[in-house]
Tab-separated table of N, CA, C and O in Angstrom:
chain	number	residue	atom	x	y	z
A	25	UNK	N	-6.300	0.627	-20.386
A	25	UNK	CA	-5.440	2.176	-19.635
A	25	UNK	C	-4.125	1.948	-19.988
A	25	UNK	O	-3.790	0.717	-19.794
A	26	UNK	N	-3.606	2.722	-20.628
A	26	UNK	CA	-2.164	2.447	-21.073
A	26	UNK	C	-1.486	2.317	-19.534
A	26	UNK	O	-1.695	3.299	-18.538
A	27	UNK	N	-0.471	1.762	-19.290
A	27	UNK	CA	0.907	1.575	-18.485
A	27	UNK	C	1.030	2.796	-17.950
A	27	UNK	O	1.169	2.888	-16.763
A	28	UNK	N	1.400	3.707	-18.958
A	28	UNK	CA	2.115	5.221	-18.466
A	28	UNK	C	1.414	5.974	-17.501
A	28	UNK	O	2.035	6.439	-16.847
A	29	UNK	N	0.034	5.844	-17.820
A	29	UNK	CA	-0.810	6.182	-16.768
A	29	UNK	C	-1.054	5.910	-15.554
A	29	UNK	O	-1.806	6.283	-14.482
A	30	UNK	N	-0.553	4.804	-15.220
A	30	UNK	CA	-0.799	4.143	-14.117
A	30	UNK	C	0.522	3.926	-12.961
A	30	UNK	O	0.778	4.336	-11.917
A	31	UNK	N	1.877	4.247	-13.741
A	31	UNK	CA	3.302	4.396	-13.310
A	31	UNK	C	3.293	5.715	-11.902
A	31	UNK	O	3.220	5.496	-11.236
A	32	UNK	N	2.631	6.696	-12.555
A	32	UNK	CA	3.044	7.782	-11.741
A	32	UNK	C	2.257	8.001	-10.584
A	32	UNK	O	2.622	8.093	-9.587
A	33	UNK	N	0.385	7.816	-11.016
A	33	UNK	CA	0.471	8.124	-9.534
A	33	UNK	C	0.495	6.806	-8.325
A	33	UNK	O	0.107	6.736	-7.237
A	34	UNK	N	0.712	5.212	-9.041
A	34	UNK	CA	1.005	4.114	-7.504
A	34	UNK	C	2.337	4.883	-7.109
A	34	UNK	O	2.249	4.611	-5.976
A	35	UNK	N	3.481	5.327	-7.338
A	35	UNK	CA	4.265	5.576	-7.420
A	35	UNK	C	4.283	6.879	-6.437
A	35	UNK	O	4.850	6.892	-4.948
A	36	UNK	N	3.588	7.652	-6.715
A	36	UNK	CA	3.362	8.842	-5.700
A	36	UNK	C	2.435	8.433	-4.804
A	36	UNK	O	2.811	9.008	-3.363
A	37	UNK	N	1.225	7.268	-4.652
A	37	UNK	CA	0.969	7.191	-3.688
A	37	UNK	C	1.860	6.374	-2.433
A	37	UNK	O	1.507	6.467	-1.422
A	38	UNK	N	2.624	5.668	-3.178
A	38	UNK	CA	3.741	5.041	-2.123
A	38	UNK	C	4.504	5.701	-1.446
A	38	UNK	O	4.677	5.415	-0.540
A	39	UNK	N	5.026	6.461	-2.191
A	39	UNK	CA	6.036	7.892	-1.397
A	39	UNK	C	5.034	8.704	-0.403
A	39	UNK	O	5.452	8.684	0.636
A	40	UNK	N	3.758	8.891	-0.934
A	40	UNK	CA	3.137	10.027	-0.167
A	40	UNK	C	2.594	9.049	1.529
A	40	UNK	O	2.892	9.902	2.613
A	41	UNK	N	2.228	7.920	1.241
A	41	UNK	CA	2.152	7.017	2.778
A	41	UNK	C	3.529	6.759	3.064
A	41	UNK	O	3.396	6.716	4.634
A	42	UNK	N	4.239	6.587	2.724
A	42	UNK	CA	5.545	6.519	3.616
A	42	UNK	C	6.199	7.672	4.350
A	42	UNK	O	6.594	7.963	4.985
A	43	UNK	N	5.982	8.998	3.262
A	43	UNK	CA	6.078	10.229	4.044
A	43	UNK	C	5.405	10.251	5.233
A	43	UNK	O	5.612	10.799	6.106
A	44	UNK	N	3.685	10.124	4.899
A	44	UNK	CA	3.022	10.062	6.175
A	44	UNK	C	3.431	9.395	7.348
A	44	UNK	O	3.037	9.718	8.327
A	45	UNK	N	3.746	8.143	7.458
A	45	UNK	CA	4.563	7.446	8.051
A	45	UNK	C	5.624	7.693	9.061
A	45	UNK	O	5.533	7.922	10.334
A	46	UNK	N	6.550	8.315	8.092
A	46	UNK	CA	7.540	9.125	8.918
A	46	UNK	C	7.153	10.641	9.582
A	46	UNK	O	7.385	10.898	10.836
A	47	UNK	N	6.248	11.121	9.204
A	47	UNK	CA	5.754	12.177	10.132
A	47	UNK	C	4.571	11.984	11.016
A	47	UNK	O	5.184	12.717	12.196
A	48	UNK	N	4.420	10.734	11.160
A	48	UNK	CA	3.859	10.263	12.220
A	48	UNK	C	4.876	9.764	13.435
A	48	UNK	O	4.710	10.013	14.350
A	49	UNK	N	5.937	9.445	12.777
A	49	UNK	CA	6.884	9.092	13.781
A	49	UNK	C	7.514	10.160	14.323
A	49	UNK	O	8.042	10.352	15.381
A	50	UNK	N	7.471	11.211	13.539
A	50	UNK	CA	7.864	12.630	13.968
A	50	UNK	C	6.946	13.695	14.888
A	50	UNK	O	7.365	14.555	15.097
A	51	UNK	N	6.133	12.846	14.858
A	51	UNK	CA	5.383	13.744	15.977
A	51	UNK	C	4.153	14.357	15.646
A	51	UNK	O	3.437	15.200	16.306
A	52	UNK	N	3.472	13.433	14.374
A	52	UNK	CA	1.945	14.282	13.824
A	52	UNK	C	1.075	12.708	13.817
A	52	UNK	O	1.265	12.153	12.709
A	53	UNK	N	0.910	12.488	14.917
A	53	UNK	CA	0.325	10.873	14.955
A	53	UNK	C	-0.907	10.941	13.968
A	53	UNK	O	-1.243	9.923	13.545
A	54	UNK	N	-1.642	11.762	14.077
A	54	UNK	CA	-2.957	11.728	13.047
A	54	UNK	C	-2.599	11.835	11.420
A	54	UNK	O	-3.427	11.062	11.191
A	55	UNK	N	-1.500	12.306	11.442
A	55	UNK	CA	-1.128	11.994	9.570
A	55	UNK	C	-0.886	10.688	9.987
A	55	UNK	O	-0.856	10.198	8.647
A	56	UNK	N	0.107	10.014	10.810
A	56	UNK	CA	0.893	8.876	10.401
A	56	UNK	C	-0.442	7.730	10.527
A	56	UNK	O	-0.533	6.811	9.536
A	57	UNK	N	-1.637	8.314	11.565
A	57	UNK	CA	-2.624	7.146	11.618
A	57	UNK	C	-3.483	7.249	10.018
A	57	UNK	O	-3.670	6.088	9.233
A	58	UNK	N	-3.528	8.568	9.268
A	58	UNK	CA	-4.263	8.532	8.042
A	58	UNK	C	-3.174	8.111	6.982
A	58	UNK	O	-3.849	7.297	5.516
A	59	UNK	N	-2.250	8.114	6.992
A	59	UNK	CA	-1.007	7.383	6.276
A	59	UNK	C	-1.377	5.484	6.150
A	59	UNK	O	-1.469	4.835	5.060
A	60	UNK	N	-1.189	5.334	7.459
A	60	UNK	CA	-1.617	3.642	7.777
A	60	UNK	C	-2.700	3.408	6.990
A	60	UNK	O	-2.730	2.162	6.266
A	61	UNK	N	-3.921	3.890	7.405
A	61	UNK	CA	-5.215	3.548	6.523
A	61	UNK	C	-5.029	3.711	4.957
A	61	UNK	O	-5.516	3.014	4.436
A	62	UNK	N	-4.202	4.969	4.641
A	62	UNK	CA	-4.119	4.728	3.593
A	62	UNK	C	-3.370	3.577	2.720
A	62	UNK	O	-3.996	3.326	1.679
A	63	UNK	N	-2.519	3.482	3.133
A	63	UNK	CA	-1.767	2.213	2.579
A	63	UNK	C	-2.677	0.729	2.794
A	63	UNK	O	-1.874	0.223	1.951
A	64	UNK	N	-3.043	0.953	3.863
A	64	UNK	CA	-3.684	-0.731	3.680
A	64	UNK	C	-4.710	-0.820	3.041
A	64	UNK	O	-5.108	-1.601	2.277
A	65	UNK	N	-5.503	0.856	2.364
A	65	UNK	CA	-6.568	0.485	1.197
A	65	UNK	C	-5.683	0.499	-0.058
A	65	UNK	O	-6.254	-0.162	-0.725
A	66	UNK	N	-4.772	1.049	-0.371
A	66	UNK	CA	-3.786	1.007	-1.429
A	66	UNK	C	-3.349	-0.424	-1.685
A	66	UNK	O	-3.361	-1.039	-2.916
A	67	UNK	N	-2.809	-1.119	-0.741
A	67	UNK	CA	-2.488	-2.579	-0.869
A	67	UNK	C	-3.993	-3.531	-0.950
A	67	UNK	O	-3.229	-4.426	-1.448
A	68	UNK	N	-5.152	-3.614	-0.120
A	68	UNK	CA	-5.916	-4.163	-0.057
A	68	UNK	C	-6.216	-4.111	-1.952
A	68	UNK	O	-6.704	-5.212	-2.336
A	69	UNK	N	-6.274	-2.586	-2.379
A	69	UNK	CA	-6.823	-2.642	-3.723
A	69	UNK	C	-5.872	-3.340	-4.588
A	69	UNK	O	-6.185	-4.004	-5.956
A	70	UNK	N	-4.524	-3.369	-4.377
A	70	UNK	CA	-3.461	-3.986	-5.161
A	70	UNK	C	-3.895	-5.575	-5.308
A	70	UNK	O	-3.763	-6.343	-6.362
A	71	UNK	N	-4.134	-6.107	-4.246
A	71	UNK	CA	-4.330	-7.691	-3.972
A	71	UNK	C	-5.948	-8.131	-4.594
A	71	UNK	O	-5.415	-8.772	-5.409
A	72	UNK	N	-6.310	-7.280	-4.632
A	72	UNK	CA	-8.043	-7.146	-5.128
A	72	UNK	C	-7.756	-7.383	-6.797
A	72	UNK	O	-8.444	-7.998	-7.405
A	73	UNK	N	-6.842	-6.660	-7.180
A	73	UNK	CA	-6.249	-6.030	-8.361
A	73	UNK	C	-5.735	-7.293	-9.011
A	73	UNK	O	-6.089	-8.267	-10.343
A	74	UNK	N	-5.053	-8.119	-8.562
A	74	UNK	CA	-4.148	-9.193	-8.400
A	74	UNK	C	-5.181	-10.415	-8.570
A	74	UNK	O	-4.847	-11.274	-9.725
A	75	UNK	N	-6.230	-10.708	-7.950
A	75	UNK	CA	-6.922	-11.611	-7.767
A	75	UNK	C	-7.827	-11.609	-8.888
A	75	UNK	O	-8.262	-12.456	-9.388
A	76	UNK	N	-8.415	-10.266	-9.164
A	76	UNK	CA	-9.325	-10.462	-10.472
A	76	UNK	C	-8.896	-10.689	-11.827
A	76	UNK	O	-9.453	-11.258	-12.647
A	77	UNK	N	-7.510	-10.253	-11.884
A	77	UNK	CA	-6.721	-10.551	-13.189
A	77	UNK	C	-6.380	-11.805	-13.421
A	77	UNK	O	-5.693	-12.215	-14.280
A	78	UNK	N	-6.305	-12.463	-12.206
A	78	UNK	CA	-5.778	-13.927	-11.987
A	78	UNK	C	-4.351	-13.621	-12.490
A	78	UNK	O	-3.851	-14.705	-13.050
A	79	UNK	N	-3.454	-12.994	-12.058
A	79	UNK	CA	-2.246	-12.411	-12.320
A	79	UNK	C	-1.271	-12.874	-11.141
A	79	UNK	O	-1.321	-11.877	-10.047
A	80	UNK	N	-0.210	-13.808	-11.157
A	80	UNK	CA	0.152	-13.899	-10.102
A	80	UNK	C	1.499	-13.871	-10.124
A	80	UNK	O	2.577	-15.442	-10.351
A	81	UNK	N	2.701	-13.320	-10.691
A	81	UNK	CA	3.930	-13.221	-10.701
A	81	UNK	C	4.653	-13.586	-9.450
A	81	UNK	O	4.090	-13.470	-8.661
A	82	UNK	N	5.822	-13.804	-9.280
A	82	UNK	CA	7.040	-13.964	-8.410
A	82	UNK	C	6.781	-12.791	-7.519
A	82	UNK	O	6.951	-12.656	-5.902
A	83	UNK	N	6.353	-11.758	-7.683
A	83	UNK	CA	6.027	-10.246	-7.052
A	83	UNK	C	5.327	-9.907	-6.397
A	83	UNK	O	5.005	-9.507	-5.168
A	84	UNK	N	4.434	-11.275	-6.527
A	84	UNK	CA	3.019	-11.021	-5.358
A	84	UNK	C	3.164	-11.334	-3.942
A	84	UNK	O	2.337	-10.568	-3.008
A	85	UNK	N	4.437	-11.788	-3.960
A	85	UNK	CA	4.447	-12.105	-2.731
A	85	UNK	C	4.847	-10.728	-1.866
A	85	UNK	O	4.346	-10.785	-0.653
A	86	UNK	N	5.395	-10.058	-2.264
A	86	UNK	CA	5.664	-8.388	-1.842
A	86	UNK	C	4.369	-7.689	-1.298
A	86	UNK	O	4.696	-6.887	-0.719
A	87	UNK	N	3.851	-7.853	-2.243
A	87	UNK	CA	2.080	-7.187	-2.381
A	87	UNK	C	1.475	-7.620	-1.185
A	87	UNK	O	1.281	-6.750	0.012
A	88	UNK	N	1.631	-9.042	-0.666
A	88	UNK	CA	0.890	-9.619	0.202
A	88	UNK	C	1.748	-9.239	1.814
A	88	UNK	O	1.253	-8.959	2.665
A	89	UNK	N	3.275	-8.878	1.612
A	89	UNK	CA	4.135	-8.993	2.745
A	89	UNK	C	3.951	-7.457	3.071
A	89	UNK	O	3.363	-7.227	4.409
A	90	UNK	N	3.642	-6.355	2.088
A	90	UNK	CA	3.254	-5.281	2.198
A	90	UNK	C	1.992	-4.908	2.445
A	90	UNK	O	2.027	-3.808	3.770
A	91	UNK	N	0.926	-5.589	2.656
A	91	UNK	CA	-0.665	-5.540	2.983
A	91	UNK	C	-0.230	-5.748	4.385
A	91	UNK	O	-1.097	-5.283	4.993
A	92	UNK	N	0.677	-7.012	4.904
A	92	UNK	CA	0.621	-7.217	6.038
A	92	UNK	C	0.902	-6.350	7.168
A	92	UNK	O	0.524	-5.900	8.072
A	93	UNK	N	2.425	-5.666	6.659
A	93	UNK	CA	2.921	-4.445	7.514
A	93	UNK	C	2.261	-3.459	7.403
A	93	UNK	O	2.469	-2.722	8.408
A	94	UNK	N	1.260	-3.019	6.442
A	94	UNK	CA	0.670	-2.251	6.362
A	94	UNK	C	-0.548	-2.061	7.617
A	94	UNK	O	-1.010	-1.503	8.387
A	95	UNK	N	-0.904	-3.145	7.629
A	95	UNK	CA	-2.136	-3.457	8.430
A	95	UNK	C	-1.658	-3.855	9.889
A	95	UNK	O	-2.280	-3.175	11.007
A	96	UNK	N	-0.407	-4.399	10.388
A	96	UNK	CA	0.452	-4.311	11.592
A	96	UNK	C	0.459	-2.806	11.959
A	96	UNK	O	0.400	-2.642	12.900
A	97	UNK	N	1.193	-2.116	11.121
A	97	UNK	CA	1.612	-0.498	11.360
A	97	UNK	C	-0.156	-0.073	12.218
A	97	UNK	O	-0.100	0.804	12.857
A	98	UNK	N	-1.068	-0.211	11.136
A	98	UNK	CA	-2.221	0.377	11.611
A	98	UNK	C	-2.569	-0.364	12.729
A	98	UNK	O	-3.111	0.680	13.918
A	99	UNK	N	-2.702	-1.053	12.945
A	99	UNK	CA	-3.456	-1.701	14.471
A	99	UNK	C	-2.467	-1.289	15.395
A	99	UNK	O	-3.085	-0.842	16.638
A	100	UNK	N	-0.860	-1.417	15.326
A	100	UNK	CA	-0.471	-0.884	16.275
A	100	UNK	C	-0.355	0.878	16.797
A	100	UNK	O	-0.483	1.110	17.696
A	101	UNK	N	-0.630	1.141	15.819
A	101	UNK	CA	-0.898	2.911	15.956
A	101	UNK	C	-2.328	3.098	16.664
A	101	UNK	O	-2.391	3.746	17.352
A	102	UNK	N	-3.585	2.150	16.097
A	102	UNK	CA	-4.725	2.586	16.712
A	102	UNK	C	-4.574	1.594	18.488
A	102	UNK	O	-5.597	2.450	19.164
A	103	UNK	N	-4.073	0.626	18.699
A	103	UNK	CA	-3.711	0.471	20.210
A	103	UNK	C	-2.775	0.974	20.928
A	103	UNK	O	-3.165	1.371	22.198
A	104	UNK	N	-2.291	2.112	20.566
A	104	UNK	CA	-1.460	2.947	21.091
A	104	UNK	C	-2.114	4.311	21.302
A	104	UNK	O	-2.880	5.107	20.642
């Protein structure tokens, strides 16, 4: 699959996830919860892809960091 086909969808998913989290903070809690769950799924798939490809650039630390933040966000949201 050409890299050009991956750049646009990945960026859109990240932006929509961030916008959904902001909407959750602005008073739409169900949208925020759905966005947090979507970001957990997104970053889990990113980690899985790194593992399958055995691809470990220095930026991989950021992938694990963002996955942890997404999990924490979802856990805090569900706890409230």
